[in-house]
mmCIF file of C-alpha atoms and ligand atoms in Angstrom:
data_model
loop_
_atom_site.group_PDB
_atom_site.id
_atom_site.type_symbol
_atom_site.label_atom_id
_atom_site.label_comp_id
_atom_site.label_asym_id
_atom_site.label_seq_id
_atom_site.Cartn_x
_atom_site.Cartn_y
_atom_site.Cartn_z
ATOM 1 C CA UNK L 229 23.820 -17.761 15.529
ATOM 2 C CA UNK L 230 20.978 -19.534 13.706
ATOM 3 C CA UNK L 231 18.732 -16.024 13.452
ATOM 4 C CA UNK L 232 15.869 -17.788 11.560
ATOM 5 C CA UNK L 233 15.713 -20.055 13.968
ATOM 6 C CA UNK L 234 15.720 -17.598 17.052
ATOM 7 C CA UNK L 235 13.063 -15.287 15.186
ATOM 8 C CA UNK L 236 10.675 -18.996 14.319
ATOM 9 C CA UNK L 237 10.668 -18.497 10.753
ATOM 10 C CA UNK L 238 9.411 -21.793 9.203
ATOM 11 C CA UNK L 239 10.373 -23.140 5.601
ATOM 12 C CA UNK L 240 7.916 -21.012 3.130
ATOM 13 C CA UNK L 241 6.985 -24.224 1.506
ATOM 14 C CA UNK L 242 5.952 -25.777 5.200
ATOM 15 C CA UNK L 243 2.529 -23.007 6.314
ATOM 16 C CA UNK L 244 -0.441 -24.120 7.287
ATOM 17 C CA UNK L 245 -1.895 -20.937 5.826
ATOM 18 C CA UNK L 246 -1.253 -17.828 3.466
ATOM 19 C CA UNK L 247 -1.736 -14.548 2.210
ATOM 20 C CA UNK L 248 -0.807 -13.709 -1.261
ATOM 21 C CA UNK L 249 -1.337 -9.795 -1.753
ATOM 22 C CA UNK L 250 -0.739 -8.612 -5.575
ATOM 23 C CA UNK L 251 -0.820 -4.992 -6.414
ATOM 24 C CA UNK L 252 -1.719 -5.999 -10.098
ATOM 25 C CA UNK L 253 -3.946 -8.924 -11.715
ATOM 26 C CA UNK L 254 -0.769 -10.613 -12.744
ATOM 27 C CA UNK L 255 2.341 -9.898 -9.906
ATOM 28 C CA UNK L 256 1.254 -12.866 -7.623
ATOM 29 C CA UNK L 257 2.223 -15.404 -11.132
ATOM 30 C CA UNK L 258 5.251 -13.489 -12.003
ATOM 31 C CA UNK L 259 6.533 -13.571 -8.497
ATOM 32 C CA UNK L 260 5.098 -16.758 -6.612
ATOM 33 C CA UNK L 261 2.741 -19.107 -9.247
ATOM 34 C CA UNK L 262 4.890 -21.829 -8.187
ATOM 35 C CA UNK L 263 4.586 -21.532 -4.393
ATOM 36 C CA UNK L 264 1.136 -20.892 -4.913
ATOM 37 C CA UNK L 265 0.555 -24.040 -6.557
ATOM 38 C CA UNK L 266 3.044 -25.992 -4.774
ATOM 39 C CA UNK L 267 0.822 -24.659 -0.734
ATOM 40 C CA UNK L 268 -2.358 -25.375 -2.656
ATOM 41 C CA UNK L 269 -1.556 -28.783 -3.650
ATOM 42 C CA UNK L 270 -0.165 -29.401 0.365
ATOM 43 C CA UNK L 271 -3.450 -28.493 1.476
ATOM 44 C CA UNK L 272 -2.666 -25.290 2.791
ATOM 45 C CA UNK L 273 -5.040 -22.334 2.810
ATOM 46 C CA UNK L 274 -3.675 -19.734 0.228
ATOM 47 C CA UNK L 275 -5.651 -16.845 -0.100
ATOM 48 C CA UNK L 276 -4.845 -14.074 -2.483
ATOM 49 C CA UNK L 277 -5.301 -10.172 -2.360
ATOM 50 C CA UNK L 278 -5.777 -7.686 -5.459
ATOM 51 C CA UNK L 279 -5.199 -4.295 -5.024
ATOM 52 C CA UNK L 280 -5.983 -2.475 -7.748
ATOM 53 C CA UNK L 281 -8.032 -3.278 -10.992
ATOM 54 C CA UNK L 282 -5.041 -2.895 -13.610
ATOM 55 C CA UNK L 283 -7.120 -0.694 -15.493
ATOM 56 C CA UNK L 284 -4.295 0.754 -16.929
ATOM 57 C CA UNK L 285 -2.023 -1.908 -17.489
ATOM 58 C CA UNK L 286 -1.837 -1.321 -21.479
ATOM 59 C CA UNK L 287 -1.080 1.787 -23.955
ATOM 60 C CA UNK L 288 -3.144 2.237 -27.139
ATOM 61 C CA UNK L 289 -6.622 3.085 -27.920
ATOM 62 C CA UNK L 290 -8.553 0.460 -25.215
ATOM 63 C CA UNK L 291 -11.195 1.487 -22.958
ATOM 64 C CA UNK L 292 -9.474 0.986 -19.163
ATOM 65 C CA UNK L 293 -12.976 -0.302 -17.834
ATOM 66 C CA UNK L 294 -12.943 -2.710 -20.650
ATOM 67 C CA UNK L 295 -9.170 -3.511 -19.606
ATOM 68 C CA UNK L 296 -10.264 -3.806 -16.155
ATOM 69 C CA UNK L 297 -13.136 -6.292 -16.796
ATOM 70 C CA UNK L 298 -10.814 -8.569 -18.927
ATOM 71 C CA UNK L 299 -8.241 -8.556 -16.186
ATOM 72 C CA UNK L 300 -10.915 -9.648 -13.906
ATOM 73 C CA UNK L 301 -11.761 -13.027 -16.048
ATOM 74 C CA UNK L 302 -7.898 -13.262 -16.471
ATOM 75 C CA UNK L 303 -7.283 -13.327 -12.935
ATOM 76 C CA UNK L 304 -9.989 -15.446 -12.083
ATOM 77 C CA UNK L 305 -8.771 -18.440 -14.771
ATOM 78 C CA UNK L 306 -5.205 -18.117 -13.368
ATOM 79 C CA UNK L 307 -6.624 -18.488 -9.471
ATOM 80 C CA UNK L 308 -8.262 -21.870 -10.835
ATOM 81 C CA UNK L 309 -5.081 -23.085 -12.588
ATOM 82 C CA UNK L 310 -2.881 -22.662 -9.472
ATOM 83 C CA UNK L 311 -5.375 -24.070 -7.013
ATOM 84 C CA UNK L 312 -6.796 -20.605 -5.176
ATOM 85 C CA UNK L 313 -10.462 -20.965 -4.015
ATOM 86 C CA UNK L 314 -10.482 -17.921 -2.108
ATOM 87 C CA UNK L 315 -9.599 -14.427 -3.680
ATOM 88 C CA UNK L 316 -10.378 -10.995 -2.947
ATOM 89 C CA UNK L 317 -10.128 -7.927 -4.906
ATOM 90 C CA UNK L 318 -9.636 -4.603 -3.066
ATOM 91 C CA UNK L 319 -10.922 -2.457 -6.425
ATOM 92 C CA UNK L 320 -8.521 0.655 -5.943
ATOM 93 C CA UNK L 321 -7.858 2.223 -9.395
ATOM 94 C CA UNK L 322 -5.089 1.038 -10.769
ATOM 95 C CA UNK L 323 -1.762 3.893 -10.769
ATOM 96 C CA UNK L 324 -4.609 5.697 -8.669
ATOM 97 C CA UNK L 325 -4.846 8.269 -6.190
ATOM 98 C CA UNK L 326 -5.412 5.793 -3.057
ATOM 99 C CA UNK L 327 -2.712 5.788 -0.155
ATOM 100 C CA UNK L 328 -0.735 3.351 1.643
ATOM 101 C CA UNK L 329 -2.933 3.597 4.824
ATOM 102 C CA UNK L 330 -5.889 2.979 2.704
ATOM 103 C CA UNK L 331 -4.410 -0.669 1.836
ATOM 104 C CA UNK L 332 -3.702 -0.924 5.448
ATOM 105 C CA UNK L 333 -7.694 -0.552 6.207
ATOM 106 C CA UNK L 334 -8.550 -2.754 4.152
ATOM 107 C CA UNK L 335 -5.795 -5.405 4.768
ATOM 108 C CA UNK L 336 -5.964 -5.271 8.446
ATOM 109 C CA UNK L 337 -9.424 -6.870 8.699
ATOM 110 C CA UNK L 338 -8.758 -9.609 5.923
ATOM 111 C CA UNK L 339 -5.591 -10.703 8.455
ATOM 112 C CA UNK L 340 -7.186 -10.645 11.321
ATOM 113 C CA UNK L 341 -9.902 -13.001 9.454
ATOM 114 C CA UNK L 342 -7.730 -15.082 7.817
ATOM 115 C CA UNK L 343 -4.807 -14.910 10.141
ATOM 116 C CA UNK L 344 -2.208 -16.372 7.756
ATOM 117 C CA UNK L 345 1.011 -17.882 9.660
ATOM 118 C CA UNK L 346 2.647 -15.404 6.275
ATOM 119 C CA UNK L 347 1.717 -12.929 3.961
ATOM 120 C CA UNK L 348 3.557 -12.464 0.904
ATOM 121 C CA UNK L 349 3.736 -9.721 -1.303
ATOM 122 C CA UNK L 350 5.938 -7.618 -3.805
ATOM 123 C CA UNK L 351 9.297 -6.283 -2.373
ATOM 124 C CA UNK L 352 8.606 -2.463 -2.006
ATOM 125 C CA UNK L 353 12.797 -1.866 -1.079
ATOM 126 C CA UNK L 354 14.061 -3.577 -4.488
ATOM 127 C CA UNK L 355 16.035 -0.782 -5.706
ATOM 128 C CA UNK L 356 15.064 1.360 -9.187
ATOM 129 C CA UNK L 357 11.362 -0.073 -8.331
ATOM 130 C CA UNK L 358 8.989 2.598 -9.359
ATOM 131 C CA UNK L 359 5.445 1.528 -9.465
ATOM 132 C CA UNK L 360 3.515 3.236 -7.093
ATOM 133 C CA UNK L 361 1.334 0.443 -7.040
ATOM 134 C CA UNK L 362 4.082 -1.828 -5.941
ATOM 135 C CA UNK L 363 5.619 0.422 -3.408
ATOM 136 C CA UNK L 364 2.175 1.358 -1.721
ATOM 137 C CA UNK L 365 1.353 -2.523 -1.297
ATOM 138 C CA UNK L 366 4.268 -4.286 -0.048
ATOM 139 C CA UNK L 367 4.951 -0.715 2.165
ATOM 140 C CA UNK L 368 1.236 -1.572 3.419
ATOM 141 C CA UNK L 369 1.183 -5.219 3.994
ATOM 142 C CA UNK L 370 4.485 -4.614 6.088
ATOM 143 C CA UNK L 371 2.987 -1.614 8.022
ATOM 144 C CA UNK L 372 0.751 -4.129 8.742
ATOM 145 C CA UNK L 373 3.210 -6.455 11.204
ATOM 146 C CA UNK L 374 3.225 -2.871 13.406
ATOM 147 C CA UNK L 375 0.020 -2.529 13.166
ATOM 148 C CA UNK L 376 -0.903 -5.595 14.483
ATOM 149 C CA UNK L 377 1.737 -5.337 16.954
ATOM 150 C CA UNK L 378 0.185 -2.609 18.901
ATOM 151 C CA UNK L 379 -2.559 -0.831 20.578
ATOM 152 C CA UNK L 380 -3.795 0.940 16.462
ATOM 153 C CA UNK L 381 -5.837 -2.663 16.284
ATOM 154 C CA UNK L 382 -7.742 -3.635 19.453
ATOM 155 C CA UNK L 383 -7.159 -7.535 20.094
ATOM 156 C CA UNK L 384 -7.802 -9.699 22.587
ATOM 157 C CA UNK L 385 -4.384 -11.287 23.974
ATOM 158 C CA UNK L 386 -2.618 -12.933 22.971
ATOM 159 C CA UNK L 387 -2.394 -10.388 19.699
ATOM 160 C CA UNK L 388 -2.419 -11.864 15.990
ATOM 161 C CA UNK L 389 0.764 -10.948 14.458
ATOM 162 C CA UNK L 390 1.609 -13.478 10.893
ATOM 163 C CA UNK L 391 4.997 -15.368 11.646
ATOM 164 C CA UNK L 392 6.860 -14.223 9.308
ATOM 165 C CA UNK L 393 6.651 -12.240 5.621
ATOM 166 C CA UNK L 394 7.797 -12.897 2.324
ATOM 167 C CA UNK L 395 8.703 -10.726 -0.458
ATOM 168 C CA UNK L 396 9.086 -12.208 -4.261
ATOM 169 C CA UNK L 397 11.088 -9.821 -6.791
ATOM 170 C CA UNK L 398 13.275 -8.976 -4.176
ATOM 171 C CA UNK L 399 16.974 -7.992 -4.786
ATOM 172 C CA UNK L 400 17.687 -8.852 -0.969
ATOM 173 C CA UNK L 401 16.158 -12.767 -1.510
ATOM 174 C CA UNK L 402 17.549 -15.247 1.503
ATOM 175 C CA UNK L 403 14.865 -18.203 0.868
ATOM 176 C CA UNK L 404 14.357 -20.206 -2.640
ATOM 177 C CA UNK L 405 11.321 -22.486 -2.920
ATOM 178 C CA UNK L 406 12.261 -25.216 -5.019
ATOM 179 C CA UNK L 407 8.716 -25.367 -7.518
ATOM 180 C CA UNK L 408 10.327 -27.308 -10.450
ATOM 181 C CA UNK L 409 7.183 -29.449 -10.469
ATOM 182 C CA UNK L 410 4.802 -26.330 -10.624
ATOM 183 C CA UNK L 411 6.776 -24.733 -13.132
ATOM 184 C CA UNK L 412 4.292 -25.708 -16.196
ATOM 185 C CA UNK L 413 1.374 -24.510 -14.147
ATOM 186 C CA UNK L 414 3.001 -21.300 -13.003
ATOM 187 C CA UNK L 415 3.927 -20.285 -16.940
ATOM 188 C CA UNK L 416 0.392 -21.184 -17.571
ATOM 189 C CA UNK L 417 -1.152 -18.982 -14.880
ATOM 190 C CA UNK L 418 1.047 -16.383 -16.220
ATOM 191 C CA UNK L 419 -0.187 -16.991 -20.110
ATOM 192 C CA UNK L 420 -4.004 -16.728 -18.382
ATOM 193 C CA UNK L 421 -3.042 -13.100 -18.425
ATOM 194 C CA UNK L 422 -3.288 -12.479 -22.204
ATOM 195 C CA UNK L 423 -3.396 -8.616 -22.003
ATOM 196 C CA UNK L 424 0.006 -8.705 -20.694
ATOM 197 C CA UNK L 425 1.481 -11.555 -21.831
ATOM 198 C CA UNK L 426 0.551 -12.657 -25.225
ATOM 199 C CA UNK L 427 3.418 -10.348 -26.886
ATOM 200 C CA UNK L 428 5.968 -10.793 -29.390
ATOM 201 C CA UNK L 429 7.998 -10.431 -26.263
ATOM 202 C CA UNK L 430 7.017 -13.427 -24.297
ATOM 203 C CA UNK L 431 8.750 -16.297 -25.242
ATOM 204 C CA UNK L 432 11.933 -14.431 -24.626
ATOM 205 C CA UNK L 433 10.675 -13.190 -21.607
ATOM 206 C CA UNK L 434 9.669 -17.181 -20.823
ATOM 207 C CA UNK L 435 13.149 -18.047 -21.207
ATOM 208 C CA UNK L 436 14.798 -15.148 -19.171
ATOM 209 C CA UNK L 437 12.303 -16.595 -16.311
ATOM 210 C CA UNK L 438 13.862 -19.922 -16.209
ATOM 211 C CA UNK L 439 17.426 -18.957 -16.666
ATOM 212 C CA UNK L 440 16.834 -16.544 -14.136
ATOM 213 C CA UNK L 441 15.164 -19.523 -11.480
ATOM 214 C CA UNK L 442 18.063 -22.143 -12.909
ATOM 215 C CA UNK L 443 20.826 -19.542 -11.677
ATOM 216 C CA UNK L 444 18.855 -18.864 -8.471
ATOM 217 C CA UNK L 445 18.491 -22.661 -7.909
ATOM 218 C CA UNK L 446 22.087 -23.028 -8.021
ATOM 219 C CA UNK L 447 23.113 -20.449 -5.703
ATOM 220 C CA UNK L 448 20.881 -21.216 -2.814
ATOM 221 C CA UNK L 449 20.674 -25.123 -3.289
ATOM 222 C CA UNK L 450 24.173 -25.340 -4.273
ATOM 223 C CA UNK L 451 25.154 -28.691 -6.075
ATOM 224 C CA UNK L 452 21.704 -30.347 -5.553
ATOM 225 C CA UNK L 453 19.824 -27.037 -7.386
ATOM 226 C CA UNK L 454 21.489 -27.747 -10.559
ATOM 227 C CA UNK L 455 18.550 -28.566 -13.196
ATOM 228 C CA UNK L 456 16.209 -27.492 -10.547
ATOM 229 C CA UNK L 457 13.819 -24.551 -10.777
ATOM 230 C CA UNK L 458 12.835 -22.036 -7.280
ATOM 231 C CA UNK L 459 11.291 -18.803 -6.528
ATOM 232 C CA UNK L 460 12.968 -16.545 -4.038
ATOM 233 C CA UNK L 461 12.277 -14.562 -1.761
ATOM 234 C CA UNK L 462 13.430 -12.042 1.163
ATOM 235 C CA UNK L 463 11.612 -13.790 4.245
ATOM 236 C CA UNK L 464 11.684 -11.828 7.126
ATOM 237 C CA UNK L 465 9.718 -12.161 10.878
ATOM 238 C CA UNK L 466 7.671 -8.902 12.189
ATOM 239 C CA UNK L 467 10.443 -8.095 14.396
ATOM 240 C CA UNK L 468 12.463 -7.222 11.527
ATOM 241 C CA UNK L 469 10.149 -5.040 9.609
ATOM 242 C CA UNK L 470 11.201 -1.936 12.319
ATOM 243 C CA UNK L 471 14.463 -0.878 13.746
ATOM 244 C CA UNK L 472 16.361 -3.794 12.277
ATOM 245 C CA UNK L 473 19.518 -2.396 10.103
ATOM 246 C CA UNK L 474 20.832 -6.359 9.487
ATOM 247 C CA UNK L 475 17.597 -6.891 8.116
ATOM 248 C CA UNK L 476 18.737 -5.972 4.677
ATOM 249 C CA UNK L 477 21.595 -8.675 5.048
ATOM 250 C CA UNK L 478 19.726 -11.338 7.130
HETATM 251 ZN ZN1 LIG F 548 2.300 -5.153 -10.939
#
């Protein structure tokens, strides 16, 4: 039984519109710069979320408003680079006190605004993930498909509930976007972020990146992925965010 096909999930790479929601500055490059740039460049409406100000995202002797404030300029040159006119920062602290329902406030009215056909965010289930940050937002933008789903928002019928969902560093991936031509502009949306990325580290870090998409290019697109680079994903419809065990496997 073709399962994707029963539940209308569409090819990522084929949306009309979407909802990138980042719990950091940088997660949206790390996980989806490609697919970002590849939508933009279709002519589909990406729109990006940031939850939190990443005021913390460094150790040493900096001042996190001062972090916060250069994050700010380093998100806003990567959201040029990759083609995003429309971004919106939600301004919780970063590794703050804020709750999952409080990203559902906020996020509810930017979907029903926007109404995305899919929102994409960090995977929240990946196992040994422990960033708060991460688990509150991809837990939120998935409460979300209940949300929607019931009587907690007042619609008018029929009810706006996005097609489907897509997580990016997700250990339970079932889609790869093939983004080999957006690969130079995803590592340079990623270098925009010179508080986290300009590190002795990086180049190695660069490398592990593409071996990593290489590998994942072979297993999904078989023969033809070979020399090909993709971002994966677990892409799953609303149904399947709630009292769906196979979800994990679908
Ligand atoms: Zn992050």
């Amino acid at each position: 039984m073709d399962l994707r096909a029963l539940l209308g999930l569409k090819p990522l790479d084929d949306v009309r519109s979407a909802l990138f929601v980042q719990p950091h500055p940088d997660d949206n490059e790390v996980g989806a710069g490609g697919t970002i740039a590849k939508l933009a460049v279709s002519g589909c409406r990406v729109v990006t979320v940031t939850v939190t100000d990443g005021r913390c995202g460094a150790t040493g002797p900096i001042d996190p408003n001062q972090l916060a404030r250069r994050r700010q300029q380093e998100l806003e040159a990567a959201c040029e680079m990759l083609g995003v006119r429309e971004h919106i920062e939600f301004g919780f602290e970063d590794l703050g006190a804020y709750t999952e329902e409080d990203v559902v406030e906020k996020l509810v009215p930017v979907l029903l605004d926007i109404r995305p056909e899919v929102v994409v965010t960090v995977d929240p289930w990946t196992p040994y993930e422990a960033h708060p940050d991460h688990v509150k937002t991809g837990r939120a933008v998935a409460q979300c498909a209940i949300r929607l789903a019931s009587l907690a928002v007042p619609q008018h019928p029929p009810a706006y509930v996005p097609l489907m969902f897509a997580f990016y560093a997700s250990a339970y991936a079932n889609t790869a976007v093939d983004v080999t031509e957006h690969w130079d502009i995803k590592l340079r949306a990623i270098e925009a972020h010179a508080s986290q990325f300009a590190t002795p580290e990086w180049p190695a870090l660069k490398a592990f990146f593409e071996y990593q998409s290489r590998q994942a290019a072979v297993q999904f697109l078989g023969a033809s992925g070979d020399g090909r680079l993709v971002e994966t994903f677990k892409v799953l419809s609303p149904r399947q965010l709630h009292f769906f065990p196979d979800a994990i496997s679908s």
